[in-house]
Amino acid sequence: MHELSLCENILQMIEQQAKDQQFTRVLTVFLEIGQLSGVEPEAISFCFDAVMAGSVAAHAKLVIVPQVGLAWCAKCYHHFEIQHRYDECPICGSYEFQIKKGEHLRISELEVI
Amino acid sequence: MCGICGCGESQLTAHTHAHTHTHEHEHVEHSATVRRIKVEQDIFAKNNQYAQLNREYFRQHGIFALNFVSSPGSGKTSLLTATITQLPADCAISVIEGDQQTTLDAEKIRATGVRALQINTGKGCHLDAHSIAHALQDQIPEPNSLVLIENVGNLVCPAAFDLGEAYKVVVLSVTEGEDKPLKYPDMFHAAELMILNKIDLLPYLDFDVEKCIDYARRINPRIKVLQLSVKTGQGMTEWLQWLTISQRLSSIA
């Protein structure tokens, strides 16, 4: 359940942004969660309200933007969409691939006043 | 205040009301100007920054650090005590232990004569790079030494947190089932070496070693695998060789 500490990191980033960008309230947090980030969207949503309570982001709405995983096969050089780390290349069946996209967890935007 | 970062750790603010949010969160004053700001910041960035500082510290002092990860009960602590006892006496070692509660593991390590610092993560399910930075201040490792970090027993969360180590070593005991690499792929993807522990028990189990290695290599084709039993000592020589050679190689890089 590292989502709790990730929510605490999210709050720290928002508080830093509040200082830098001079806002007092966050209405919406747009959070990109990669398919292969190891982060469970439901667990993030579960912790989010509790962690944001009493902060500039209290009562903020959390909008989760899922990001698909993308891999590049080192055997047949094709790109393919990947759901799980144990997937094989759908074209040649190899497990020798590099993950190119979908491992990140990122605040993309904030809606603030 | 924290000398590394000036931190005051953020605390989870307790909810005082019963936990049902049935009301809509739309109480925006209409006069206020709503604006959208681009942030594009990675949530792991902060941990990764601390990890990078730890890595740089290790590099400058010639320290070789390993991060041991596994589910609870795989035999990490026994592996560490056996490793410490069997390494040459002139090999400088210190240990950082991560557990939610108790100092039991650090005490077991100290019984071998090696310095050990216990981090209790409380609610936390993993060690992070920031807690390691503090540990390195509280228990300063000798130059050119070995720092062994035993993470919280958990095959999920520690995978996502770089501590600045040279390698993650995942320990899997054969009593756990050969499908663990597929069930917890992030951990096996992040590890350099998989140690299959308790192999003395194989005659009594249905554990399929080949299948397990095949699963691990589907997740991470470059993962190295060692089979050992801390109890009988089988495979310990190879493990100590891997450790010694990897430490030497890291001093060249």
Short mmCIF file of C-alpha atoms in Angstrom, two decimals, chain B residues 71-209:
data_model
loop_
_atom_site.label_atom_id
_atom_site.label_comp_id
_atom_site.label_asym_id
_atom_site.label_seq_id
_atom_site.Cartn_x
_atom_site.Cartn_y
_atom_site.Cartn_z
CA SER B 71 8.16 -11.37 0.88
CA PRO B 72 8.22 -11.85 4.67
CA GLY B 73 9.86 -15.06 5.79
CA SER B 74 11.99 -15.81 2.71
CA GLY B 75 15.13 -15.91 4.84
CA LYS B 76 16.71 -12.49 4.16
CA THR B 77 17.98 -11.98 7.70
CA SER B 78 19.43 -15.50 7.91
CA LEU B 79 21.09 -14.95 4.54
CA LEU B 80 22.62 -11.71 5.82
CA THR B 81 23.93 -13.22 9.05
CA ALA B 82 25.39 -16.20 7.16
CA THR B 83 26.95 -13.83 4.61
CA ILE B 84 28.51 -11.65 7.31
CA THR B 85 29.90 -14.66 9.15
CA GLN B 86 31.39 -16.22 6.01
CA LEU B 87 32.94 -13.11 4.46
CA PRO B 88 36.61 -12.50 5.36
CA ALA B 89 37.03 -10.75 8.71
CA ASP B 90 38.70 -7.71 7.11
CA CYS B 91 35.61 -7.00 4.98
CA ALA B 92 33.93 -3.91 6.46
CA ILE B 93 30.13 -4.28 6.55
CA SER B 94 27.21 -2.34 7.95
CA VAL B 95 23.55 -3.21 7.76
CA ILE B 96 20.35 -1.16 7.54
CA GLU B 97 17.24 -3.08 8.57
CA GLY B 98 13.73 -2.06 7.55
CA ASP B 99 10.68 -3.43 9.33
CA GLN B 100 7.33 -1.99 10.29
CA GLN B 101 7.95 -2.78 13.96
CA THR B 102 10.58 -4.19 16.38
CA THR B 103 14.37 -4.16 16.40
CA LEU B 104 14.61 -7.96 16.30
CA ASP B 105 16.41 -8.14 12.95
CA ALA B 106 18.98 -5.48 13.84
CA GLU B 107 19.69 -7.39 17.06
CA LYS B 108 20.28 -10.60 15.09
CA ILE B 109 22.75 -8.75 12.85
CA ARG B 110 24.53 -7.10 15.80
CA ALA B 111 25.02 -10.55 17.33
CA THR B 112 27.43 -11.22 14.44
CA GLY B 113 29.54 -8.23 15.53
CA VAL B 114 28.51 -5.99 12.64
CA ARG B 115 26.90 -2.56 13.08
CA ALA B 116 23.18 -2.50 12.27
CA LEU B 117 20.63 0.28 12.26
CA GLN B 118 16.94 -0.50 12.46
CA ILE B 119 14.43 1.67 10.63
CA ASN B 120 10.85 1.15 11.77
CA THR B 121 8.56 2.29 8.99
CA GLY B 122 5.44 2.18 11.18
CA LYS B 123 2.54 2.28 8.74
CA GLY B 124 4.95 2.36 5.81
CA CYS B 125 5.36 -0.73 3.68
CA HIS B 126 8.79 0.05 2.17
CA LEU B 127 12.03 1.92 2.74
CA ASP B 128 12.52 5.08 0.71
CA ALA B 129 15.68 6.89 -0.32
CA HIS B 130 15.10 9.68 2.19
CA SER B 131 15.03 7.26 5.15
CA ILE B 132 18.26 5.71 3.86
CA ALA B 133 19.91 9.14 3.64
CA HIS B 134 19.09 9.64 7.32
CA ALA B 135 20.32 6.16 8.20
CA LEU B 136 23.65 6.94 6.49
CA GLN B 137 24.01 9.96 8.77
CA ASP B 138 23.15 8.03 11.92
CA GLN B 139 25.39 5.11 11.09
CA ILE B 140 28.20 6.37 8.87
CA PRO B 141 29.59 3.47 6.81
CA GLU B 142 33.33 2.98 6.52
CA PRO B 143 34.92 3.94 3.20
CA ASN B 144 35.20 1.02 0.74
CA SER B 145 32.73 -1.02 2.76
CA LEU B 146 29.67 -3.09 2.04
CA VAL B 147 26.26 -1.68 2.98
CA LEU B 148 23.54 -4.31 3.09
CA ILE B 149 19.99 -2.96 3.22
CA GLU B 150 17.23 -5.36 4.20
CA ASN B 151 13.97 -3.91 2.98
CA VAL B 152 10.54 -4.45 4.54
CA GLY B 153 9.25 -7.93 3.69
CA ASN B 154 6.89 -7.07 0.85
CA LEU B 155 7.04 -8.13 -2.79
CA VAL B 156 5.07 -5.12 -4.03
CA CYS B 157 5.96 -1.64 -2.78
CA PRO B 158 9.77 -1.73 -2.40
CA ALA B 159 10.03 -2.35 -6.15
CA ALA B 160 9.06 1.24 -6.91
CA PHE B 161 11.56 2.92 -4.59
CA ASP B 162 15.16 3.28 -5.67
CA LEU B 163 17.35 3.67 -2.56
CA GLY B 164 20.55 4.45 -4.44
CA GLU B 165 21.76 0.85 -4.21
CA ALA B 166 23.98 -0.78 -6.81
CA TYR B 167 21.51 -3.66 -7.17
CA LYS B 168 18.29 -5.04 -5.82
CA VAL B 169 18.62 -8.69 -4.83
CA VAL B 170 15.30 -10.51 -4.67
CA VAL B 171 15.15 -13.51 -2.37
CA LEU B 172 12.49 -16.11 -3.13
CA SER B 173 12.16 -19.19 -0.94
CA VAL B 174 11.00 -22.38 -2.58
CA THR B 175 8.16 -22.73 -0.08
CA GLU B 176 6.48 -19.73 -1.71
CA GLY B 177 5.56 -21.20 -5.10
CA GLU B 178 7.23 -20.85 -8.49
CA ASP B 179 4.66 -18.43 -9.89
CA LYS B 180 5.75 -15.48 -7.70
CA PRO B 181 7.70 -13.77 -10.52
CA LEU B 182 4.52 -13.59 -12.61
CA LYS B 183 2.35 -12.55 -9.70
CA TYR B 184 4.72 -9.80 -8.52
CA PRO B 185 6.45 -8.83 -11.76
CA ASP B 186 7.62 -5.32 -10.78
CA MET B 187 9.97 -6.69 -8.14
CA PHE B 188 11.57 -9.27 -10.44
CA HIS B 189 11.85 -6.68 -13.18
CA ALA B 190 13.75 -4.35 -10.85
CA ALA B 191 16.16 -7.01 -9.50
CA GLU B 192 19.63 -7.86 -10.79
CA LEU B 193 19.83 -11.18 -9.00
CA MET B 194 17.25 -13.70 -7.81
CA ILE B 195 18.28 -15.96 -4.96
CA LEU B 196 16.22 -19.13 -4.67
CA ASN B 197 16.53 -19.91 -0.98
CA LYS B 198 15.73 -22.99 1.14
CA ILE B 199 16.51 -25.40 -1.71
CA ASP B 200 17.23 -28.10 0.90
CA LEU B 201 13.42 -28.34 1.15
CA LEU B 202 12.92 -29.11 -2.56
CA PRO B 203 12.50 -32.90 -2.03
CA TYR B 204 9.43 -32.20 0.11
CA LEU B 205 7.79 -29.69 -2.22
CA ASP B 206 6.27 -29.51 -5.70
CA PHE B 207 8.29 -26.38 -6.50
CA ASP B 208 9.44 -26.42 -10.15
CA VAL B 209 12.82 -24.65 -10.24
#
